[in-house]
């Protein structure tokens, strides 16, 4: 049986000696801890007390428990108050200090460019549409004049899904079919921006994922001069009057004739030779007059309607504008790169 008077005086002295929260908590464990708390043990001792003293002992122990608990609660409260007062008076808050600016996010450079390009084409009367990134083989290739086993399919290394005939689009050109079928027989003047995917050898100029901006204009009497004028006008607005544009004859199965559009890399840039393979030019787009059978696949009569189309790479365009020397930077998520835009 515990000597309650001794316990009381020990606990009281100990509590008075506890001067911070840590030692107060330690005191609480010592006396009220579940397994070895002295007060708890004293309470359990009731059963060992001879019957005639039991009531008196039990009462006294209970009173002691209540008193110690109260003393502890008060001591903890007082300690909290002391800490609060110390923090309030120790370092006064300077309310005149400017606040800390939370770090703010920003748009990805490709998004910025997509919006800029969209803005320029919108001013030329183009509407903006989207089309699916997961596409049917038939739309990505077949309806663009590339039936299965057509050798031109080799121009696009493709990610196939496990569903036969469904793939990640390799270009935004299947959007031409979607939009023609949606708008036919009305005239079309749209751009279709979005992601494309290719199973590519990744290099400084080639990525396995990238944006394209597809352009399509269909109407009566649209000519190659309209295509050229549109592309030149676009380049002048984006790159300013000093950059050079070059148009080369090329081949795409869905346009006839077909061209490619290059922009000159800043000559003074030390990476110029490497990035342009010594030519001084970087390709930004393929384009051409929409092939009659593609027009037909979209529902338009090629004897009445004609049109032009282009597919532009906004990451390439951004590289040209800022002399970025590696297209892989765009999806690397390196903040040192992204913060520059
Ligand atoms: N789809 C082509 C590519 O990704 C680019 C292209 C070429 C788009 C000619 C067109 C076009 O609309 O007319 O390589």
Short mmCIF file of N, CA, C and O in Angstrom, two decimals, residues 130-257:
data_model
loop_
_atom_site.label_atom_id
_atom_site.label_comp_id
_atom_site.label_asym_id
_atom_site.label_seq_id
_atom_site.Cartn_x
_atom_site.Cartn_y
_atom_site.Cartn_z
N UNK A 130 -10.88 21.60 -82.07
CA UNK A 130 -10.02 20.53 -81.57
C UNK A 130 -10.45 19.22 -82.21
O UNK A 130 -11.61 19.08 -82.61
N UNK A 131 -9.53 18.28 -82.25
CA UNK A 131 -9.91 16.94 -82.71
C UNK A 131 -9.17 15.91 -81.87
O UNK A 131 -8.21 16.26 -81.19
N UNK A 132 -9.62 14.65 -81.89
CA UNK A 132 -9.12 13.66 -80.92
C UNK A 132 -7.63 13.33 -81.09
O UNK A 132 -7.12 13.30 -82.21
N UNK A 133 -6.98 13.06 -79.94
CA UNK A 133 -5.58 12.63 -79.96
C UNK A 133 -5.48 11.12 -80.17
O UNK A 133 -4.49 10.62 -80.68
N UNK A 134 -6.50 10.40 -79.70
CA UNK A 134 -6.56 8.96 -79.98
C UNK A 134 -7.45 8.82 -81.20
O UNK A 134 -8.59 9.27 -81.21
N UNK A 135 -6.92 8.20 -82.23
CA UNK A 135 -7.54 8.31 -83.54
C UNK A 135 -7.64 6.94 -84.21
O UNK A 135 -6.93 6.00 -83.84
N UNK A 136 -8.54 6.86 -85.18
CA UNK A 136 -8.62 5.63 -85.95
C UNK A 136 -7.59 5.65 -87.07
O UNK A 136 -7.33 6.70 -87.67
N UNK A 137 -7.03 4.49 -87.32
CA UNK A 137 -6.09 4.30 -88.43
C UNK A 137 -6.66 4.92 -89.71
O UNK A 137 -5.97 5.62 -90.45
N UNK A 138 -7.94 4.66 -89.92
CA UNK A 138 -8.61 5.13 -91.14
C UNK A 138 -8.53 6.65 -91.28
O UNK A 138 -8.34 7.16 -92.38
N UNK A 139 -8.66 7.38 -90.17
CA UNK A 139 -8.62 8.84 -90.27
C UNK A 139 -7.19 9.37 -90.31
O UNK A 139 -6.88 10.33 -91.01
N UNK A 140 -6.32 8.74 -89.50
CA UNK A 140 -4.94 9.21 -89.47
C UNK A 140 -4.24 8.97 -90.81
O UNK A 140 -3.37 9.74 -91.21
N UNK A 141 -4.63 7.87 -91.46
CA UNK A 141 -3.94 7.49 -92.70
C UNK A 141 -4.91 7.31 -93.88
O UNK A 141 -4.79 8.00 -94.89
N UNK A 142 -5.85 6.37 -93.72
CA UNK A 142 -6.64 5.91 -94.86
C UNK A 142 -7.32 7.03 -95.63
O UNK A 142 -7.13 7.16 -96.85
N UNK A 143 -8.07 7.85 -94.93
CA UNK A 143 -8.83 8.90 -95.61
C UNK A 143 -7.93 10.05 -96.06
O UNK A 143 -8.37 10.96 -96.76
N UNK A 144 -6.65 10.00 -95.65
CA UNK A 144 -5.69 11.00 -96.12
C UNK A 144 -4.82 10.40 -97.24
O UNK A 144 -3.65 10.74 -97.40
N UNK A 145 -5.41 9.47 -97.97
CA UNK A 145 -4.74 8.90 -99.14
C UNK A 145 -3.65 7.89 -98.81
O UNK A 145 -2.75 7.69 -99.62
N UNK A 146 -3.68 7.34 -97.61
CA UNK A 146 -2.69 6.31 -97.30
C UNK A 146 -3.37 5.04 -96.86
O UNK A 146 -3.54 4.78 -95.67
N UNK A 147 -3.79 4.22 -97.83
CA UNK A 147 -4.40 2.93 -97.46
C UNK A 147 -3.36 2.07 -96.77
O UNK A 147 -2.17 2.36 -96.85
N UNK A 148 -3.79 0.99 -96.08
CA UNK A 148 -2.81 0.11 -95.42
C UNK A 148 -1.74 -0.31 -96.42
O UNK A 148 -2.03 -0.52 -97.59
N UNK A 149 -0.54 -0.41 -95.97
CA UNK A 149 0.62 -0.84 -96.77
C UNK A 149 1.09 0.22 -97.76
O UNK A 149 2.01 -0.01 -98.53
N UNK A 150 0.46 1.42 -97.74
CA UNK A 150 0.98 2.49 -98.60
C UNK A 150 2.35 2.91 -98.06
O UNK A 150 2.49 3.14 -96.85
N UNK A 151 3.36 3.00 -98.91
CA UNK A 151 4.71 3.29 -98.41
C UNK A 151 4.82 4.64 -97.71
O UNK A 151 5.69 4.82 -96.85
N UNK A 152 3.91 5.57 -98.01
CA UNK A 152 3.99 6.89 -97.37
C UNK A 152 3.77 6.80 -95.87
O UNK A 152 4.15 7.70 -95.13
N UNK A 153 3.16 5.70 -95.41
CA UNK A 153 2.97 5.56 -93.95
C UNK A 153 4.31 5.53 -93.23
O UNK A 153 4.39 5.79 -92.04
N UNK A 154 5.36 5.17 -93.95
CA UNK A 154 6.70 5.16 -93.34
C UNK A 154 7.13 6.53 -92.87
O UNK A 154 8.06 6.66 -92.07
N UNK A 155 6.49 7.59 -93.38
CA UNK A 155 6.87 8.95 -92.95
C UNK A 155 6.44 9.20 -91.51
O UNK A 155 6.89 10.15 -90.89
N UNK A 156 5.56 8.37 -90.97
CA UNK A 156 5.07 8.58 -89.62
C UNK A 156 5.22 7.32 -88.77
O UNK A 156 4.47 6.35 -88.95
N UNK A 157 6.19 7.31 -87.87
CA UNK A 157 6.36 6.17 -86.96
C UNK A 157 5.27 6.27 -85.90
O UNK A 157 5.13 7.31 -85.27
N UNK A 158 4.56 5.18 -85.70
CA UNK A 158 3.27 5.29 -85.02
C UNK A 158 3.19 4.48 -83.72
O UNK A 158 3.72 3.39 -83.66
N UNK A 159 2.53 5.05 -82.72
CA UNK A 159 2.18 4.30 -81.51
C UNK A 159 0.80 3.68 -81.72
O UNK A 159 -0.19 4.40 -81.84
N UNK A 160 0.74 2.36 -81.76
CA UNK A 160 -0.56 1.69 -81.88
C UNK A 160 -1.08 1.33 -80.50
O UNK A 160 -0.30 1.01 -79.61
N UNK A 161 -2.39 1.35 -80.31
CA UNK A 161 -2.95 0.88 -79.05
C UNK A 161 -3.21 -0.62 -79.18
O UNK A 161 -3.04 -1.20 -80.25
N UNK A 162 -3.64 -1.25 -78.08
CA UNK A 162 -3.93 -2.69 -78.15
C UNK A 162 -5.25 -2.96 -78.86
O UNK A 162 -5.57 -4.09 -79.17
N UNK A 163 -6.03 -1.88 -79.09
CA UNK A 163 -7.25 -2.05 -79.88
C UNK A 163 -6.89 -1.93 -81.36
O UNK A 163 -6.37 -0.90 -81.77
N UNK A 164 -7.16 -2.97 -82.13
CA UNK A 164 -6.77 -2.91 -83.54
C UNK A 164 -7.40 -1.71 -84.24
O UNK A 164 -8.57 -1.40 -84.02
N UNK A 165 -6.59 -1.01 -85.04
CA UNK A 165 -7.11 0.12 -85.81
C UNK A 165 -7.20 1.41 -85.02
O UNK A 165 -7.69 2.42 -85.54
N UNK A 166 -6.77 1.40 -83.74
CA UNK A 166 -6.80 2.63 -82.94
C UNK A 166 -5.37 2.99 -82.54
O UNK A 166 -4.63 2.14 -82.06
N UNK A 167 -5.00 4.25 -82.78
CA UNK A 167 -3.62 4.66 -82.54
C UNK A 167 -3.58 6.08 -81.98
O UNK A 167 -4.60 6.77 -81.93
N UNK A 168 -2.40 6.49 -81.52
CA UNK A 168 -2.20 7.89 -81.16
C UNK A 168 -1.90 8.64 -82.45
O UNK A 168 -1.02 8.22 -83.21
N UNK A 169 -2.60 9.71 -82.70
CA UNK A 169 -2.43 10.36 -84.00
C UNK A 169 -0.99 10.83 -84.16
O UNK A 169 -0.36 11.28 -83.22
N UNK A 170 -0.50 10.68 -85.39
CA UNK A 170 0.88 11.08 -85.66
C UNK A 170 0.95 12.51 -86.17
O UNK A 170 2.02 13.07 -86.29
N UNK A 171 -0.19 13.05 -86.51
CA UNK A 171 -0.28 14.44 -86.96
C UNK A 171 -1.70 14.94 -86.74
O UNK A 171 -2.59 14.14 -86.42
N UNK A 172 -1.89 16.26 -86.86
CA UNK A 172 -3.24 16.80 -86.66
C UNK A 172 -4.08 16.71 -87.93
O UNK A 172 -5.26 17.07 -87.92
N UNK A 173 -3.49 16.20 -89.02
CA UNK A 173 -4.22 16.17 -90.30
C UNK A 173 -5.54 15.40 -90.28
O UNK A 173 -6.46 15.78 -91.01
N UNK A 174 -5.69 14.31 -89.47
CA UNK A 174 -7.02 13.67 -89.45
C UNK A 174 -8.12 14.63 -89.00
O UNK A 174 -9.29 14.44 -89.34
N UNK A 175 -7.74 15.70 -88.29
CA UNK A 175 -8.72 16.73 -87.93
C UNK A 175 -9.38 17.34 -89.16
O UNK A 175 -10.52 17.80 -89.10
N UNK A 176 -8.64 17.32 -90.30
CA UNK A 176 -9.23 17.85 -91.54
C UNK A 176 -10.50 17.09 -91.89
O UNK A 176 -11.51 17.69 -92.28
N UNK A 177 -10.43 15.75 -91.77
CA UNK A 177 -11.60 14.93 -92.11
C UNK A 177 -12.75 15.22 -91.14
O UNK A 177 -13.89 15.45 -91.55
N UNK A 178 -12.43 15.25 -89.83
CA UNK A 178 -13.47 15.54 -88.84
C UNK A 178 -14.18 16.85 -89.15
O UNK A 178 -15.41 16.92 -89.15
N UNK A 179 -13.39 17.89 -89.40
CA UNK A 179 -14.00 19.22 -89.52
C UNK A 179 -14.76 19.36 -90.84
O UNK A 179 -15.82 19.97 -90.89
N UNK A 180 -14.21 18.74 -91.92
CA UNK A 180 -14.92 18.80 -93.19
C UNK A 180 -16.30 18.14 -93.06
O UNK A 180 -17.30 18.66 -93.53
N UNK A 181 -16.29 16.97 -92.40
CA UNK A 181 -17.56 16.24 -92.28
C UNK A 181 -18.55 16.99 -91.39
O UNK A 181 -19.75 16.86 -91.55
N UNK A 182 -18.01 17.78 -90.49
CA UNK A 182 -18.88 18.56 -89.60
C UNK A 182 -19.45 19.78 -90.32
O UNK A 182 -20.60 20.13 -90.10
N UNK A 183 -18.63 20.43 -91.14
CA UNK A 183 -19.05 21.71 -91.71
C UNK A 183 -19.61 21.63 -93.13
O UNK A 183 -20.25 22.56 -93.60
N UNK A 184 -19.37 20.51 -93.82
CA UNK A 184 -19.79 20.36 -95.22
C UNK A 184 -21.27 20.66 -95.35
O UNK A 184 -22.06 20.18 -94.53
N UNK A 185 -21.75 21.40 -96.34
CA UNK A 185 -21.03 21.93 -97.50
C UNK A 185 -20.58 23.39 -97.33
O UNK A 185 -20.32 24.07 -98.32
N UNK A 186 -20.50 23.87 -96.10
CA UNK A 186 -20.12 25.27 -95.90
C UNK A 186 -18.62 25.46 -96.15
O UNK A 186 -17.85 24.50 -96.03
N UNK A 187 -18.20 26.68 -96.45
CA UNK A 187 -16.76 26.93 -96.57
C UNK A 187 -16.07 26.73 -95.22
O UNK A 187 -16.70 26.90 -94.17
N UNK A 188 -14.80 26.37 -95.26
CA UNK A 188 -14.06 26.06 -94.04
C UNK A 188 -12.87 27.01 -93.92
O UNK A 188 -12.16 27.26 -94.90
N UNK A 189 -12.68 27.55 -92.75
CA UNK A 189 -11.42 28.26 -92.48
C UNK A 189 -11.12 28.07 -90.99
O UNK A 189 -11.63 28.80 -90.14
N UNK A 190 -10.35 27.03 -90.70
CA UNK A 190 -10.14 26.65 -89.29
C UNK A 190 -8.67 26.35 -89.03
O UNK A 190 -7.90 26.05 -89.94
N UNK A 191 -8.30 26.43 -87.73
CA UNK A 191 -7.07 25.79 -87.29
C UNK A 191 -7.43 24.77 -86.21
O UNK A 191 -8.42 24.94 -85.49
N UNK A 192 -6.62 23.71 -86.14
CA UNK A 192 -6.86 22.61 -85.20
C UNK A 192 -5.57 22.34 -84.44
O UNK A 192 -4.72 21.59 -84.92
N UNK A 193 -5.39 22.97 -83.28
CA UNK A 193 -4.15 22.74 -82.52
C UNK A 193 -4.26 21.52 -81.62
O UNK A 193 -5.35 21.14 -81.22
N UNK A 194 -3.12 20.89 -81.31
CA UNK A 194 -3.16 19.79 -80.35
C UNK A 194 -1.93 18.90 -80.41
O UNK A 194 -1.06 19.06 -81.27
N UNK A 195 -1.91 17.92 -79.48
CA UNK A 195 -0.75 17.04 -79.35
C UNK A 195 -0.75 15.94 -80.40
O UNK A 195 -1.80 15.43 -80.76
N UNK A 196 0.45 15.56 -80.82
CA UNK A 196 0.65 14.43 -81.72
C UNK A 196 1.76 13.56 -81.12
O UNK A 196 2.54 14.02 -80.30
N UNK A 197 1.80 12.32 -81.56
CA UNK A 197 2.75 11.35 -80.96
C UNK A 197 3.42 10.53 -82.05
O UNK A 197 2.75 10.08 -82.98
N UNK A 198 4.72 10.38 -81.92
CA UNK A 198 5.42 9.53 -82.88
C UNK A 198 6.45 8.66 -82.18
O UNK A 198 7.13 9.13 -81.25
N UNK A 199 6.55 7.43 -82.66
CA UNK A 199 7.52 6.49 -82.13
C UNK A 199 8.86 6.83 -82.76
O UNK A 199 9.32 6.19 -83.70
N UNK A 200 9.49 7.88 -82.25
CA UNK A 200 10.62 8.50 -82.94
C UNK A 200 11.92 8.30 -82.20
O UNK A 200 11.95 8.18 -80.98
N UNK A 201 12.99 8.36 -82.93
CA UNK A 201 14.31 8.56 -82.35
C UNK A 201 14.34 10.01 -81.87
O UNK A 201 14.24 10.93 -82.66
N UNK A 202 14.43 10.19 -80.54
CA UNK A 202 14.38 11.55 -80.01
C UNK A 202 15.73 12.24 -80.20
O UNK A 202 16.77 11.68 -79.86
N UNK A 203 15.71 13.42 -80.79
CA UNK A 203 16.95 14.19 -81.03
C UNK A 203 16.71 15.64 -80.63
O UNK A 203 15.64 15.98 -80.11
N UNK A 204 17.69 16.49 -80.90
CA UNK A 204 17.52 17.92 -80.57
C UNK A 204 16.35 18.54 -81.33
O UNK A 204 15.81 19.55 -80.90
N UNK A 205 15.98 17.93 -82.48
CA UNK A 205 14.91 18.53 -83.28
C UNK A 205 13.66 17.67 -83.37
O UNK A 205 12.66 18.08 -83.96
N UNK A 206 13.72 16.46 -82.82
CA UNK A 206 12.56 15.55 -82.91
C UNK A 206 12.17 15.04 -81.53
O UNK A 206 13.02 14.58 -80.77
N UNK A 207 10.88 15.12 -81.24
CA UNK A 207 10.37 14.59 -79.98
C UNK A 207 9.34 13.52 -80.29
O UNK A 207 8.81 13.46 -81.39
N UNK A 208 9.04 12.67 -79.28
CA UNK A 208 8.00 11.66 -79.49
C UNK A 208 6.61 12.22 -79.19
O UNK A 208 5.61 11.61 -79.52
N UNK A 209 6.56 13.40 -78.55
CA UNK A 209 5.28 14.08 -78.40
C UNK A 209 5.49 15.56 -78.69
O UNK A 209 6.52 16.13 -78.31
N UNK A 210 4.56 16.16 -79.36
CA UNK A 210 4.73 17.56 -79.76
C UNK A 210 3.37 18.10 -80.18
O UNK A 210 2.44 17.34 -80.43
N UNK A 211 3.28 19.41 -80.24
CA UNK A 211 2.05 20.02 -80.73
C UNK A 211 2.13 20.24 -82.23
O UNK A 211 3.22 20.39 -82.79
N UNK A 212 0.99 20.23 -82.85
CA UNK A 212 0.89 20.70 -84.22
C UNK A 212 -0.30 21.64 -84.30
O UNK A 212 -1.23 21.56 -83.49
N UNK A 213 -0.22 22.53 -85.27
CA UNK A 213 -1.38 23.36 -85.57
C UNK A 213 -1.75 23.10 -87.01
O UNK A 213 -1.00 23.45 -87.93
N UNK A 214 -2.87 22.41 -87.18
CA UNK A 214 -3.35 22.11 -88.52
C UNK A 214 -4.16 23.31 -88.99
O UNK A 214 -4.91 23.91 -88.20
N UNK A 215 -4.00 23.68 -90.24
CA UNK A 215 -4.82 24.74 -90.81
C UNK A 215 -5.55 24.19 -92.01
O UNK A 215 -5.02 23.34 -92.73
N UNK A 216 -6.78 24.63 -92.21
CA UNK A 216 -7.55 24.15 -93.37
C UNK A 216 -8.48 25.25 -93.85
O UNK A 216 -9.20 25.86 -93.05
N UNK A 217 -8.39 25.53 -95.16
CA UNK A 217 -9.33 26.48 -95.75
C UNK A 217 -9.92 25.83 -97.00
O UNK A 217 -9.19 25.32 -97.85
N UNK A 218 -11.24 25.80 -97.06
CA UNK A 218 -11.92 25.21 -98.22
C UNK A 218 -13.00 26.16 -98.70
O UNK A 218 -13.72 26.75 -97.89
N UNK A 219 -13.06 26.33 -100.00
CA UNK A 219 -14.08 27.20 -100.57
C UNK A 219 -14.03 27.11 -102.08
O UNK A 219 -13.32 26.28 -102.63
N UNK A 220 -14.73 28.01 -102.73
CA UNK A 220 -14.68 28.02 -104.20
C UNK A 220 -13.61 29.02 -104.61
O UNK A 220 -13.57 30.15 -104.12
N UNK A 221 -12.73 28.57 -105.48
CA UNK A 221 -11.71 29.48 -106.02
C UNK A 221 -10.52 29.72 -105.12
O UNK A 221 -9.79 30.70 -105.30
N UNK A 222 -10.28 28.87 -104.13
CA UNK A 222 -9.09 29.03 -103.30
C UNK A 222 -7.87 28.50 -104.06
O UNK A 222 -7.92 27.41 -104.64
N UNK A 223 -6.80 29.27 -104.08
CA UNK A 223 -5.63 28.89 -104.88
C UNK A 223 -4.37 28.81 -104.02
O UNK A 223 -4.38 29.17 -102.84
N UNK A 224 -3.31 28.38 -104.68
CA UNK A 224 -2.02 28.29 -104.02
C UNK A 224 -1.56 29.68 -103.54
O UNK A 224 -0.87 29.78 -102.53
N UNK A 225 -1.96 30.71 -104.26
CA UNK A 225 -1.58 32.08 -103.86
C UNK A 225 -2.17 32.41 -102.50
O UNK A 225 -1.53 33.10 -101.69
N UNK A 226 -3.37 31.90 -102.22
CA UNK A 226 -3.98 32.13 -100.90
C UNK A 226 -3.15 31.46 -99.81
O UNK A 226 -2.95 32.01 -98.72
N UNK A 227 -2.68 30.23 -100.10
CA UNK A 227 -1.85 29.51 -99.13
C UNK A 227 -0.59 30.30 -98.86
O UNK A 227 -0.21 30.54 -97.70
N UNK A 228 0.07 30.71 -99.92
CA UNK A 228 1.34 31.42 -99.78
C UNK A 228 1.13 32.74 -99.01
O UNK A 228 1.89 33.05 -98.08
N UNK A 229 0.09 33.46 -99.41
CA UNK A 229 -0.18 34.73 -98.74
C UNK A 229 -0.46 34.54 -97.26
O UNK A 229 0.03 35.30 -96.40
N UNK A 230 -1.24 33.50 -96.94
CA UNK A 230 -1.59 33.24 -95.54
C UNK A 230 -0.34 32.91 -94.72
O UNK A 230 -0.13 33.46 -93.63
N UNK A 231 0.51 32.03 -95.27
CA UNK A 231 1.71 31.63 -94.54
C UNK A 231 2.68 32.80 -94.37
O UNK A 231 3.27 32.99 -93.29
N UNK A 232 2.84 33.58 -95.44
CA UNK A 232 3.75 34.74 -95.35
C UNK A 232 3.24 35.76 -94.35
O UNK A 232 3.99 36.30 -93.53
N UNK A 233 1.94 36.02 -94.43
CA UNK A 233 1.34 36.97 -93.51
C UNK A 233 1.53 36.51 -92.06
O UNK A 233 1.91 37.29 -91.18
N UNK A 234 1.28 35.22 -91.84
CA UNK A 234 1.47 34.66 -90.51
C UNK A 234 2.92 34.85 -90.05
O UNK A 234 3.18 35.32 -88.95
N UNK A 235 3.88 34.49 -90.90
CA UNK A 235 5.29 34.56 -90.52
C UNK A 235 5.70 36.00 -90.24
O UNK A 235 6.45 36.27 -89.29
N UNK A 236 5.23 36.92 -91.03
CA UNK A 236 5.56 38.34 -90.81
C UNK A 236 5.03 38.79 -89.46
O UNK A 236 5.68 39.52 -88.72
N UNK A 237 3.82 38.38 -89.14
CA UNK A 237 3.23 38.82 -87.87
C UNK A 237 3.94 38.20 -86.68
O UNK A 237 4.09 38.85 -85.65
N UNK A 238 4.37 36.96 -86.83
CA UNK A 238 4.99 36.30 -85.68
C UNK A 238 6.47 36.66 -85.58
O UNK A 238 6.97 36.96 -84.49
N UNK A 239 7.18 36.62 -86.69
CA UNK A 239 8.63 36.77 -86.65
C UNK A 239 9.11 38.19 -86.94
O UNK A 239 10.28 38.48 -86.79
N UNK A 240 8.19 39.05 -87.38
CA UNK A 240 8.60 40.41 -87.72
C UNK A 240 9.11 40.48 -89.15
O UNK A 240 9.21 39.47 -89.84
N UNK A 241 9.45 41.69 -89.61
CA UNK A 241 9.77 41.89 -91.03
C UNK A 241 11.14 41.35 -91.44
O UNK A 241 11.41 41.20 -92.63
N UNK A 242 12.01 41.04 -90.48
CA UNK A 242 13.40 40.75 -90.85
C UNK A 242 13.71 39.28 -91.10
O UNK A 242 14.69 38.95 -91.76
N UNK A 243 12.90 38.36 -90.52
CA UNK A 243 13.22 36.94 -90.71
C UNK A 243 12.81 36.51 -92.11
O UNK A 243 11.83 36.99 -92.68
N UNK A 244 13.58 35.56 -92.65
CA UNK A 244 13.34 35.07 -94.01
C UNK A 244 12.48 33.81 -93.98
O UNK A 244 12.61 32.97 -93.08
N UNK A 245 11.60 33.69 -94.95
CA UNK A 245 10.76 32.51 -95.10
C UNK A 245 11.16 31.83 -96.40
O UNK A 245 11.43 32.49 -97.39
N UNK A 246 11.21 30.49 -96.38
CA UNK A 246 11.54 29.78 -97.61
C UNK A 246 10.47 28.72 -97.86
O UNK A 246 10.08 28.00 -96.94
N UNK A 247 10.01 28.63 -99.09
CA UNK A 247 9.02 27.62 -99.45
C UNK A 247 9.66 26.65 -100.45
O UNK A 247 10.22 27.08 -101.45
N UNK A 248 9.63 25.35 -100.09
CA UNK A 248 10.24 24.32 -100.93
C UNK A 248 9.18 23.37 -101.42
O UNK A 248 8.22 23.08 -100.70
N UNK A 249 9.37 22.83 -102.62
CA UNK A 249 8.48 21.78 -103.10
C UNK A 249 8.69 20.54 -102.25
O UNK A 249 9.81 20.26 -101.82
N UNK A 250 7.62 19.81 -101.95
CA UNK A 250 7.75 18.61 -101.13
C UNK A 250 6.69 17.60 -101.55
O UNK A 250 6.05 17.76 -102.60
N UNK A 251 6.52 16.58 -100.73
CA UNK A 251 5.49 15.59 -101.04
C UNK A 251 4.72 15.20 -99.78
O UNK A 251 5.32 14.89 -98.74
N UNK A 252 3.43 15.29 -99.84
CA UNK A 252 2.56 14.67 -98.85
C UNK A 252 1.43 13.99 -99.61
O UNK A 252 0.96 14.52 -100.61
N UNK A 253 0.98 12.83 -99.14
CA UNK A 253 -0.06 12.10 -99.90
C UNK A 253 -1.39 12.85 -99.93
O UNK A 253 -2.20 12.60 -100.82
N UNK A 254 -1.59 13.75 -98.96
CA UNK A 254 -2.92 14.38 -98.86
C UNK A 254 -2.97 15.78 -99.45
O UNK A 254 -3.97 16.48 -99.32
N UNK A 255 -1.87 16.21 -100.09
CA UNK A 255 -1.88 17.52 -100.76
C UNK A 255 -1.24 17.38 -102.13
O UNK A 255 -0.36 16.55 -102.34
N UNK A 256 -1.68 18.22 -103.04
CA UNK A 256 -1.08 18.23 -104.38
C UNK A 256 -1.30 19.60 -105.00
O UNK A 256 -2.46 19.96 -105.24
N UNK A 257 -0.30 20.43 -105.25
CA UNK A 257 1.10 20.18 -104.90
C UNK A 257 1.34 20.35 -103.40
O UNK A 257 0.50 20.90 -102.69
#
